[in-house]
Amino acid sequence: MPDDTWAAVADDFAEGAYASVKGRVRTYVMHRQLLEHLPAPPASVLDVGGGAGHQSLPLARAGYDVTLLDSSAAMLAKARRRLPDEVTLVEADGAEASEAVGGRRFDAVLCHGVLGYLAQPEPLLDQLCRCAAPGGLVSVMTGNADAAAVRPALEGRWEDALAAFDARTEIGVLGLPTRADTVAELGAALRRRGVEPLAWYGVWLFVDWLDLSGAGPDPAETERVAAVEFEAGRRDPYRRLSRAFHLVGRRS
């Protein structure tokens, strides 16, 4: 395996970003969006680039047959402590997912928050679609290039906001370079691989504008915030201004 580039940020990712109100809202909203399309448990789910298992955990608790694949040993170590024993953990690069799972096909293949870290996402998209069974779902969450100027503008970073209208890359919250996509481009890429888009949602609208860094993870408050985010994520014009988007398609 290559050097574990995620080891240095594993703590910030698992105990920081995802433990925050913003991180918990993302997990909640994505889970509800997925449940609108997933077949009933115990359908099989492959979570590619699933990291420390934040999205896999509620699916496993709901009775799904979950396999989490990630290239980072540090992230998988955190997932191992968090997930039930029934979840299968596979250490492999997403661009080699099909081989790593022995050619198995899944009822749903997830890839959330991964494409943005890849300069060339095509090999990973090939694998996501290849690992989906006929009629299976492919679920991708990535940065929304059409709304890249929103956050810097609301933070008063006017030069950054002006540049963001035509930019596809930035330094993300973990200090790593990231790139963004558009719904239209990603939908077309999936169609070329035999996956027809079914629906798309916004992810992170109001929580991306507000400074919640000092807020504790109060469950009641998080639930109220998440309920608003869920509604915004499925309505225009709100979803179009979201920091990220979630696209769900079905393999023909």
Short mmCIF file of C-alpha atoms in Angstrom, two decimals:
data_model
loop_
_atom_site.label_atom_id
_atom_site.label_comp_id
_atom_site.label_asym_id
_atom_site.label_seq_id
_atom_site.Cartn_x
_atom_site.Cartn_y
_atom_site.Cartn_z
CA MET A 1 0.00 0.00 0.00
CA PRO A 2 1.18 3.61 -0.58
CA ASP A 3 2.01 5.97 2.29
CA ASP A 4 -1.01 6.74 4.44
CA THR A 5 -1.50 10.41 3.60
CA TRP A 6 -4.61 10.55 5.81
CA ALA A 7 -2.85 9.44 8.98
CA ALA A 8 -1.80 12.99 9.84
CA VAL A 9 -5.39 14.28 9.75
CA ALA A 10 -7.24 11.20 10.99
CA ASP A 11 -7.83 12.64 14.46
CA ASP A 12 -9.01 16.00 13.13
CA PHE A 13 -11.29 14.19 10.70
CA ALA A 14 -12.86 11.63 13.03
CA GLU A 15 -12.81 13.40 16.41
CA GLY A 16 -12.97 16.94 15.08
CA ALA A 17 -14.85 17.53 11.83
CA TYR A 18 -17.35 14.70 12.17
CA ALA A 19 -17.90 15.17 15.88
CA SER A 20 -18.92 18.81 15.35
CA VAL A 21 -22.50 19.98 14.81
CA LYS A 22 -21.70 20.43 11.13
CA GLY A 23 -20.33 16.90 10.85
CA ARG A 24 -23.24 15.33 12.69
CA VAL A 25 -25.71 17.23 10.53
CA ARG A 26 -24.04 15.91 7.39
CA THR A 27 -24.29 12.31 8.60
CA TYR A 28 -27.95 12.74 9.59
CA VAL A 29 -28.98 14.46 6.36
CA MET A 30 -27.11 12.04 4.11
CA HIS A 31 -28.62 9.06 5.93
CA ARG A 32 -32.17 10.36 5.46
CA GLN A 33 -31.51 11.09 1.80
CA LEU A 34 -30.13 7.59 1.28
CA LEU A 35 -33.10 5.93 2.93
CA GLU A 36 -35.38 7.45 0.28
CA HIS A 37 -33.66 5.27 -2.34
CA LEU A 38 -32.02 2.28 -0.65
CA PRO A 39 -33.72 -1.11 -0.79
CA ALA A 40 -34.75 -2.55 2.55
CA PRO A 41 -32.13 -4.16 4.80
CA PRO A 42 -30.26 -6.44 4.73
CA ALA A 43 -29.33 -5.13 1.27
CA SER A 44 -25.58 -4.96 0.65
CA VAL A 45 -23.78 -1.60 0.76
CA LEU A 46 -20.21 -0.78 -0.25
CA ASP A 47 -18.91 2.46 1.31
CA VAL A 48 -15.89 3.47 -0.81
CA GLY A 49 -13.59 5.89 0.96
CA GLY A 50 -15.76 5.49 4.04
CA GLY A 51 -13.01 6.66 6.37
CA ALA A 52 -13.80 6.25 10.05
CA GLY A 53 -17.25 4.84 9.29
CA HIS A 54 -19.53 7.76 10.06
CA GLN A 55 -21.93 7.00 7.20
CA SER A 56 -21.57 3.24 7.55
CA LEU A 57 -22.53 3.22 11.22
CA PRO A 58 -26.21 4.25 10.92
CA LEU A 59 -26.61 1.89 7.96
CA ALA A 60 -25.15 -1.01 9.92
CA ARG A 61 -27.40 -0.20 12.86
CA ALA A 62 -30.37 -0.22 10.48
CA GLY A 63 -29.52 -3.79 9.46
CA TYR A 64 -27.69 -3.30 6.17
CA ASP A 65 -24.85 -5.61 5.10
CA VAL A 66 -22.05 -3.02 5.03
CA THR A 67 -18.55 -3.26 3.58
CA LEU A 68 -16.30 -0.25 4.18
CA LEU A 69 -13.35 0.20 1.84
CA ASP A 70 -10.65 2.79 2.50
CA SER A 71 -6.98 3.21 1.60
CA SER A 72 -6.02 4.63 5.00
CA ALA A 73 -5.01 2.20 7.73
CA ALA A 74 -5.36 5.02 10.28
CA MET A 75 -8.95 5.69 9.23
CA LEU A 76 -9.81 2.00 9.24
CA ALA A 77 -8.41 1.70 12.76
CA LYS A 78 -10.86 4.34 13.90
CA ALA A 79 -13.68 2.65 11.98
CA ARG A 80 -12.85 -0.67 13.64
CA ARG A 81 -13.38 0.89 17.08
CA ARG A 82 -16.65 2.50 16.02
CA LEU A 83 -18.40 -0.10 13.87
CA PRO A 84 -20.00 -3.40 14.84
CA ASP A 85 -18.11 -6.59 14.04
CA GLU A 86 -20.58 -7.41 11.26
CA VAL A 87 -19.18 -4.59 9.09
CA THR A 88 -16.47 -5.82 6.72
CA LEU A 89 -13.39 -3.57 6.50
CA VAL A 90 -11.20 -3.61 3.39
CA GLU A 91 -7.94 -1.68 3.06
CA ALA A 92 -7.59 -0.72 -0.60
CA ASP A 93 -7.57 2.25 -2.93
CA GLY A 94 -10.96 3.13 -4.39
CA ALA A 95 -9.51 2.92 -7.89
CA GLU A 96 -9.04 -0.82 -7.23
CA ALA A 97 -12.33 -1.42 -5.43
CA SER A 98 -13.74 -4.15 -7.67
CA GLU A 99 -10.65 -6.30 -7.36
CA ALA A 100 -10.36 -5.62 -3.64
CA VAL A 101 -13.88 -6.97 -2.98
CA GLY A 102 -13.33 -9.99 -5.22
CA GLY A 103 -15.64 -8.82 -7.99
CA ARG A 104 -18.67 -8.70 -5.69
CA ARG A 105 -21.57 -6.51 -6.80
CA PHE A 106 -23.55 -4.49 -4.26
CA ASP A 107 -27.11 -3.23 -3.98
CA ALA A 108 -25.68 0.23 -3.26
CA VAL A 109 -22.25 1.81 -3.65
CA LEU A 110 -21.48 4.98 -1.69
CA CYS A 111 -18.68 7.47 -2.22
CA HIS A 112 -19.10 10.54 -0.05
CA GLY A 113 -16.57 13.33 0.22
CA VAL A 114 -13.86 11.57 -1.81
CA LEU A 115 -13.98 12.86 -5.40
CA GLY A 116 -12.92 16.32 -4.32
CA TYR A 117 -9.53 15.05 -3.21
CA LEU A 118 -8.77 13.50 -6.61
CA ALA A 119 -7.32 15.46 -9.51
CA GLN A 120 -8.52 12.70 -11.86
CA PRO A 121 -11.74 11.15 -10.51
CA GLU A 122 -12.52 9.04 -13.61
CA PRO A 123 -10.85 5.79 -12.44
CA LEU A 124 -12.78 5.94 -9.17
CA LEU A 125 -16.07 6.62 -10.95
CA ASP A 126 -15.38 3.57 -13.15
CA GLN A 127 -15.03 1.43 -10.04
CA LEU A 128 -18.11 2.79 -8.29
CA CYS A 129 -20.30 1.94 -11.25
CA ARG A 130 -18.61 -1.43 -11.78
CA CYS A 131 -19.22 -2.46 -8.18
CA ALA A 132 -22.96 -1.71 -8.37
CA ALA A 133 -25.20 -4.65 -9.20
CA PRO A 134 -27.71 -4.29 -12.06
CA GLY A 135 -30.44 -2.09 -10.65
CA GLY A 136 -28.14 -1.07 -7.80
CA LEU A 137 -27.65 2.47 -6.51
CA VAL A 138 -24.59 4.67 -6.83
CA SER A 139 -24.46 7.51 -4.30
CA VAL A 140 -21.87 10.28 -4.63
CA MET A 141 -21.40 13.39 -2.49
CA THR A 142 -18.93 16.05 -3.59
CA GLY A 143 -18.28 19.78 -3.55
CA ASN A 144 -20.68 22.06 -5.40
CA ALA A 145 -18.73 24.15 -7.93
CA ASP A 146 -21.80 26.27 -8.67
CA ALA A 147 -21.82 27.67 -5.13
CA ALA A 148 -18.09 28.07 -4.49
CA ALA A 149 -18.31 31.83 -3.97
CA VAL A 150 -20.95 31.72 -1.24
CA ARG A 151 -18.84 30.95 1.81
CA PRO A 152 -15.93 33.34 1.14
CA ALA A 153 -18.43 36.12 0.35
CA LEU A 154 -20.33 35.60 3.61
CA GLU A 155 -17.02 35.60 5.46
CA GLY A 156 -16.11 38.92 3.87
CA ARG A 157 -13.25 37.49 1.81
CA TRP A 158 -14.21 39.43 -1.28
CA GLU A 159 -11.14 38.73 -3.41
CA ASP A 160 -11.46 35.01 -2.70
CA ALA A 161 -15.16 35.14 -3.53
CA LEU A 162 -14.53 36.87 -6.83
CA ALA A 163 -11.92 34.28 -7.77
CA ALA A 164 -14.22 31.43 -6.70
CA PHE A 165 -16.77 32.12 -9.44
CA ASP A 166 -14.43 30.53 -11.96
CA ALA A 167 -12.39 28.30 -9.67
CA ARG A 168 -12.70 24.57 -9.11
CA THR A 169 -10.07 24.13 -6.38
CA GLU A 170 -9.42 25.44 -2.88
CA ILE A 171 -7.82 24.43 0.40
CA GLY A 172 -10.43 22.55 2.43
CA VAL A 173 -11.17 22.60 6.15
CA LEU A 174 -8.58 19.88 6.81
CA GLY A 175 -5.86 21.92 5.09
CA LEU A 176 -5.81 19.68 2.02
CA PRO A 177 -6.36 20.82 -1.58
CA THR A 178 -9.84 20.00 -2.88
CA ARG A 179 -11.77 20.40 -6.12
CA ALA A 180 -15.49 20.70 -6.86
CA ASP A 181 -17.92 19.37 -9.46
CA THR A 182 -21.30 20.36 -10.86
CA VAL A 183 -24.47 18.28 -10.77
CA ALA A 184 -24.69 18.32 -14.56
CA GLU A 185 -21.12 17.16 -15.09
CA LEU A 186 -21.28 14.38 -12.53
CA GLY A 187 -24.66 13.23 -13.84
CA ALA A 188 -23.24 13.02 -17.36
CA ALA A 189 -20.21 11.10 -16.11
CA LEU A 190 -22.44 8.52 -14.42
CA ARG A 191 -24.62 8.14 -17.53
CA ARG A 192 -21.54 7.34 -19.60
CA ARG A 193 -20.93 4.48 -17.18
CA GLY A 194 -24.43 3.07 -17.33
CA VAL A 195 -25.84 4.75 -14.22
CA GLU A 196 -28.92 6.94 -14.64
CA PRO A 197 -29.25 9.81 -12.13
CA LEU A 198 -32.42 9.61 -10.03
CA ALA A 199 -32.21 12.61 -7.72
CA TRP A 200 -29.82 15.12 -6.23
CA TYR A 201 -29.79 17.01 -2.95
CA GLY A 202 -27.92 19.85 -1.34
CA VAL A 203 -25.66 19.16 1.64
CA TRP A 204 -24.54 21.91 4.05
CA LEU A 205 -26.32 25.18 3.46
CA PHE A 206 -26.99 27.14 6.65
CA VAL A 207 -24.46 25.22 8.74
CA ASP A 208 -21.79 26.19 6.23
CA TRP A 209 -22.59 29.87 6.72
CA LEU A 210 -22.74 29.84 10.52
CA ASP A 211 -19.80 29.60 12.89
CA LEU A 212 -20.70 26.51 14.90
CA SER A 213 -17.11 25.66 15.82
CA GLY A 214 -17.68 26.43 19.48
CA ALA A 215 -21.04 24.71 19.73
CA GLY A 216 -21.20 21.47 21.65
CA PRO A 217 -22.90 18.44 20.10
CA ASP A 218 -26.23 18.94 21.87
CA PRO A 219 -28.45 16.20 20.40
CA ALA A 220 -31.68 18.22 20.50
CA GLU A 221 -30.10 21.26 18.84
CA THR A 222 -28.35 19.11 16.24
CA GLU A 223 -31.65 17.44 15.37
CA ARG A 224 -33.37 20.79 14.88
CA VAL A 225 -30.56 22.06 12.66
CA ALA A 226 -30.53 18.82 10.68
CA ALA A 227 -34.30 18.97 10.06
CA VAL A 228 -33.91 22.40 8.47
CA GLU A 229 -30.89 21.28 6.44
CA PHE A 230 -32.77 18.22 5.18
CA GLU A 231 -35.64 20.34 3.87
CA ALA A 232 -33.29 22.90 2.29
CA GLY A 233 -31.35 20.10 0.61
CA ARG A 234 -34.34 18.95 -1.42
CA ARG A 235 -35.84 22.32 -2.41
CA ASP A 236 -34.88 24.92 -4.95
CA PRO A 237 -33.36 27.46 -4.75
CA TYR A 238 -31.79 26.40 -1.46
CA ARG A 239 -30.12 23.19 -2.59
CA ARG A 240 -28.32 25.03 -5.40
CA LEU A 241 -26.51 27.20 -2.86
CA SER A 242 -25.34 24.27 -0.72
CA ARG A 243 -21.66 23.74 -0.12
CA ALA A 244 -21.84 20.17 -1.43
CA PHE A 245 -24.34 18.07 -3.32
CA HIS A 246 -25.47 14.44 -3.12
CA LEU A 247 -26.31 12.67 -6.39
CA VAL A 248 -28.04 9.28 -6.43
CA GLY A 249 -28.26 7.13 -9.58
CA ARG A 250 -29.29 3.63 -10.55
CA ARG A 251 -27.27 1.23 -12.68
CA SER A 252 -29.22 0.06 -15.70
#
